[in-house]
């Protein structure tokens, strides 16, 4: 018969796709090697809204992250870092990131894009690029902006879609597991062109899609891709994912 083979080991991500249709008979079976990837532990921040009166929660989160520095690989923030995207608010975040003993990767949200006359320029000047790409322990991590300057709604810039397509094409191992982060949930209620990124993601081994915006812990199925929304840093109880 034909079988889907599952490979698993403690502390490693299971593989059910490399050998998804194997015909087993009475003869000897030669299988191609399968690579399993270690789990990664990282902190997930989102919707901290610096300047809204909840700054202490973000400071507490960074203090806890610093205390866990030997247990965490990095930090990801999925946007709405600041309430109005003002330079003064983003400077507070910049100082917290600079003091953090592990690397912090950040994308903007609608609050960085909508409320300030700089659009996303203050974010770029103080925090850095609005997208990122890095690898960690055999995983590919991609972060991309979904905020539109001077609008609350979300959308992906065509240039960012092209950038992500190139990043995925350039992976040395096309079967590398991929994690994608942006602010708005990938649905029509949040972004009119959400499908452009999902269509790209579905061509590869995308194992997780991270979003913010809703300030709650929610699991998603983004057209077959597993995803989740994380609570805001000042939710009850305050903290991070």
Short mmCIF file of C-alpha atoms in Angstrom, two decimals, residues 3-210:
data_model
loop_
_atom_site.label_atom_id
_atom_site.label_comp_id
_atom_site.label_asym_id
_atom_site.label_seq_id
_atom_site.Cartn_x
_atom_site.Cartn_y
_atom_site.Cartn_z
CA UNK A 3 1.62 5.43 3.21
CA UNK A 4 2.47 8.88 4.58
CA UNK A 5 5.51 8.50 6.85
CA UNK A 6 5.91 10.62 9.96
CA UNK A 7 9.32 11.26 11.51
CA UNK A 8 9.57 12.73 15.00
CA UNK A 9 12.02 13.08 17.88
CA UNK A 10 12.00 14.93 21.23
CA UNK A 11 12.64 18.69 20.84
CA UNK A 12 12.37 18.48 17.04
CA UNK A 13 9.65 19.52 14.59
CA UNK A 14 7.87 16.48 13.17
CA UNK A 15 8.05 15.87 9.41
CA UNK A 16 4.98 14.51 7.59
CA UNK A 17 5.61 15.99 4.14
CA UNK A 18 9.03 14.78 2.93
CA UNK A 19 7.79 11.22 2.39
CA UNK A 20 4.05 11.75 2.02
CA UNK A 21 3.38 8.95 -0.48
CA UNK A 22 5.61 5.93 0.02
CA UNK A 23 4.69 2.59 -1.54
CA UNK A 24 5.59 -0.30 0.73
CA UNK A 25 5.92 -3.82 -0.70
CA UNK A 26 7.63 -7.05 0.33
CA UNK A 27 10.94 -5.89 -1.15
CA UNK A 28 13.62 -3.79 0.53
CA UNK A 29 12.79 -0.11 0.89
CA UNK A 30 15.37 2.61 0.28
CA UNK A 31 14.33 6.03 1.58
CA UNK A 32 15.85 9.45 1.02
CA UNK A 33 17.29 11.12 4.15
CA UNK A 34 14.88 13.30 6.11
CA UNK A 35 16.08 16.33 8.11
CA UNK A 36 14.32 17.21 11.37
CA UNK A 37 14.63 20.74 12.76
CA UNK A 38 14.93 21.68 16.42
CA UNK A 39 12.24 23.68 18.15
CA UNK A 40 13.07 27.32 18.76
CA UNK A 41 12.04 29.29 21.85
CA UNK A 42 11.52 33.02 21.41
CA UNK A 43 9.49 35.85 22.93
CA UNK A 44 6.55 37.30 21.00
CA UNK A 45 5.51 40.89 21.70
CA UNK A 46 2.69 42.74 19.99
CA UNK A 47 0.41 45.77 20.34
CA UNK A 48 2.35 47.52 23.08
CA UNK A 49 0.96 50.96 22.10
CA UNK A 50 3.65 53.08 23.75
CA UNK A 51 2.14 56.45 24.65
CA UNK A 52 -1.31 55.09 25.47
CA UNK A 53 -0.67 54.91 29.20
CA UNK A 54 0.46 51.30 29.22
CA UNK A 55 4.22 51.72 28.87
CA UNK A 56 4.94 50.03 32.20
CA UNK A 57 3.65 46.71 30.84
CA UNK A 58 6.16 46.76 27.98
CA UNK A 59 9.00 47.69 30.35
CA UNK A 60 8.01 44.77 32.57
CA UNK A 61 7.93 42.44 29.56
CA UNK A 62 11.44 43.47 28.51
CA UNK A 63 12.67 43.02 32.08
CA UNK A 64 11.26 39.49 32.11
CA UNK A 65 12.79 38.76 28.70
CA UNK A 66 16.18 39.96 29.98
CA UNK A 67 15.85 37.60 32.95
CA UNK A 68 15.17 34.74 30.49
CA UNK A 69 17.98 35.62 28.09
CA UNK A 70 19.66 32.23 28.41
CA UNK A 71 16.36 30.46 27.54
CA UNK A 72 15.36 32.56 24.50
CA UNK A 73 16.82 32.79 21.00
CA UNK A 74 15.37 36.19 20.03
CA UNK A 75 12.30 38.47 20.27
CA UNK A 76 9.69 39.28 17.60
CA UNK A 77 7.30 42.26 17.81
CA UNK A 78 4.37 42.12 15.37
CA UNK A 79 3.46 45.79 15.31
CA UNK A 80 1.46 48.60 16.87
CA UNK A 81 4.55 49.27 18.91
CA UNK A 82 3.48 52.87 19.53
CA UNK A 83 0.08 54.50 19.90
CA UNK A 84 0.56 57.25 17.31
CA UNK A 85 3.87 56.29 15.74
CA UNK A 86 5.51 59.49 17.01
CA UNK A 87 9.27 59.78 17.14
CA UNK A 88 9.11 60.30 20.90
CA UNK A 89 7.17 57.04 21.34
CA UNK A 90 9.43 55.06 19.04
CA UNK A 91 12.50 56.42 20.86
CA UNK A 92 11.23 54.77 24.05
CA UNK A 93 11.00 51.48 22.19
CA UNK A 94 14.41 51.97 20.60
CA UNK A 95 15.96 52.40 24.06
CA UNK A 96 14.25 49.24 25.35
CA UNK A 97 15.48 47.28 22.33
CA UNK A 98 19.01 48.65 22.72
CA UNK A 99 19.08 47.48 26.34
CA UNK A 100 17.69 44.03 25.54
CA UNK A 101 20.40 41.34 25.77
CA UNK A 102 18.97 39.36 22.83
CA UNK A 103 18.09 40.43 19.28
CA UNK A 104 14.68 42.04 18.69
CA UNK A 105 13.00 41.86 15.24
CA UNK A 106 10.14 44.29 14.64
CA UNK A 107 7.55 45.16 12.01
CA UNK A 108 5.19 48.17 12.13
CA UNK A 109 1.42 48.06 12.45
CA UNK A 110 -1.35 50.44 11.48
CA UNK A 111 -0.62 52.73 14.44
CA UNK A 112 2.91 53.39 13.19
CA UNK A 113 1.59 54.09 9.70
CA UNK A 114 -1.65 56.00 10.26
CA UNK A 115 -1.32 58.60 12.99
CA UNK A 116 1.97 60.38 12.30
CA UNK A 117 2.74 62.75 9.46
CA UNK A 118 6.06 60.93 8.94
CA UNK A 119 4.23 57.87 7.62
CA UNK A 120 6.76 55.15 8.38
CA UNK A 121 9.85 57.34 8.14
CA UNK A 122 10.30 57.72 11.90
CA UNK A 123 10.07 53.94 12.23
CA UNK A 124 12.78 53.48 9.60
CA UNK A 125 15.01 56.15 11.14
CA UNK A 126 14.71 54.93 14.74
CA UNK A 127 13.92 51.21 14.59
CA UNK A 128 15.15 50.10 11.18
CA UNK A 129 13.71 48.53 8.03
CA UNK A 130 10.01 47.66 7.95
CA UNK A 131 10.80 44.08 6.91
CA UNK A 132 13.37 41.48 7.91
CA UNK A 133 14.72 38.07 6.98
CA UNK A 134 16.91 35.77 9.04
CA UNK A 135 17.57 32.10 9.72
CA UNK A 136 17.78 30.38 13.08
CA UNK A 137 18.44 26.68 13.70
CA UNK A 138 17.27 25.69 10.24
CA UNK A 139 14.15 27.90 10.18
CA UNK A 140 13.57 30.89 7.88
CA UNK A 141 11.91 33.89 9.56
CA UNK A 142 10.35 36.67 7.48
CA UNK A 143 8.69 39.84 8.75
CA UNK A 144 6.85 42.32 6.55
CA UNK A 145 4.88 45.55 6.99
CA UNK A 146 1.11 45.45 6.54
CA UNK A 147 0.33 49.07 7.50
CA UNK A 148 -0.70 51.71 4.95
CA UNK A 149 0.49 55.28 5.63
CA UNK A 150 -2.38 57.50 6.80
CA UNK A 151 -4.91 54.63 6.76
CA UNK A 152 -6.11 52.15 9.39
CA UNK A 153 -6.70 49.31 6.95
CA UNK A 154 -3.91 46.90 6.09
CA UNK A 155 -2.32 45.91 2.80
CA UNK A 156 0.97 44.55 1.52
CA UNK A 157 3.10 46.88 -0.57
CA UNK A 158 3.82 45.28 -3.99
CA UNK A 159 7.52 45.89 -3.38
CA UNK A 160 7.32 43.85 -0.17
CA UNK A 161 5.55 41.01 -1.97
CA UNK A 162 8.35 40.91 -4.57
CA UNK A 163 10.97 41.09 -1.82
CA UNK A 164 9.41 38.15 0.02
CA UNK A 165 9.17 36.11 -3.17
CA UNK A 166 12.89 36.67 -3.78
CA UNK A 167 13.79 35.81 -0.18
CA UNK A 168 11.95 32.50 -0.46
CA UNK A 169 13.43 31.68 -3.85
CA UNK A 170 16.95 32.30 -2.54
CA UNK A 171 16.74 29.77 0.29
CA UNK A 172 19.48 27.19 -0.10
CA UNK A 173 17.08 24.51 1.11
CA UNK A 174 13.62 24.96 -0.47
CA UNK A 175 12.18 22.61 2.18
CA UNK A 176 13.34 24.82 5.05
CA UNK A 177 10.44 25.51 7.48
CA UNK A 178 9.27 29.13 7.21
CA UNK A 179 7.71 31.46 9.83
CA UNK A 180 6.12 34.70 8.57
CA UNK A 181 5.17 37.68 10.77
CA UNK A 182 3.07 40.77 10.05
CA UNK A 183 0.52 42.85 11.94
CA UNK A 184 -2.96 42.41 10.41
CA UNK A 185 -4.71 39.04 10.25
CA UNK A 186 -4.55 37.54 6.76
CA UNK A 187 -8.22 37.86 5.79
CA UNK A 188 -10.47 40.16 3.77
CA UNK A 189 -11.69 41.91 6.91
CA UNK A 190 -8.19 43.24 7.56
CA UNK A 191 -6.31 43.36 4.23
CA UNK A 192 -7.66 43.43 0.68
CA UNK A 193 -4.57 41.76 -0.79
CA UNK A 194 -3.76 39.33 2.03
CA UNK A 195 -3.82 36.44 -0.46
CA UNK A 196 -0.64 37.65 -2.21
CA UNK A 197 1.52 36.71 0.76
CA UNK A 198 -0.46 33.54 1.52
CA UNK A 199 -0.11 32.34 -2.07
CA UNK A 200 3.66 32.75 -1.77
CA UNK A 201 3.74 31.07 1.63
CA UNK A 202 1.80 28.04 0.41
CA UNK A 203 4.49 27.25 -2.17
CA UNK A 204 6.95 26.55 0.64
CA UNK A 205 7.01 24.72 3.94
CA UNK A 206 5.40 27.52 5.93
CA UNK A 207 4.84 26.19 9.45
CA UNK A 208 3.50 29.30 11.23
CA UNK A 209 2.02 32.75 10.50
CA UNK A 210 2.25 35.34 13.32
#
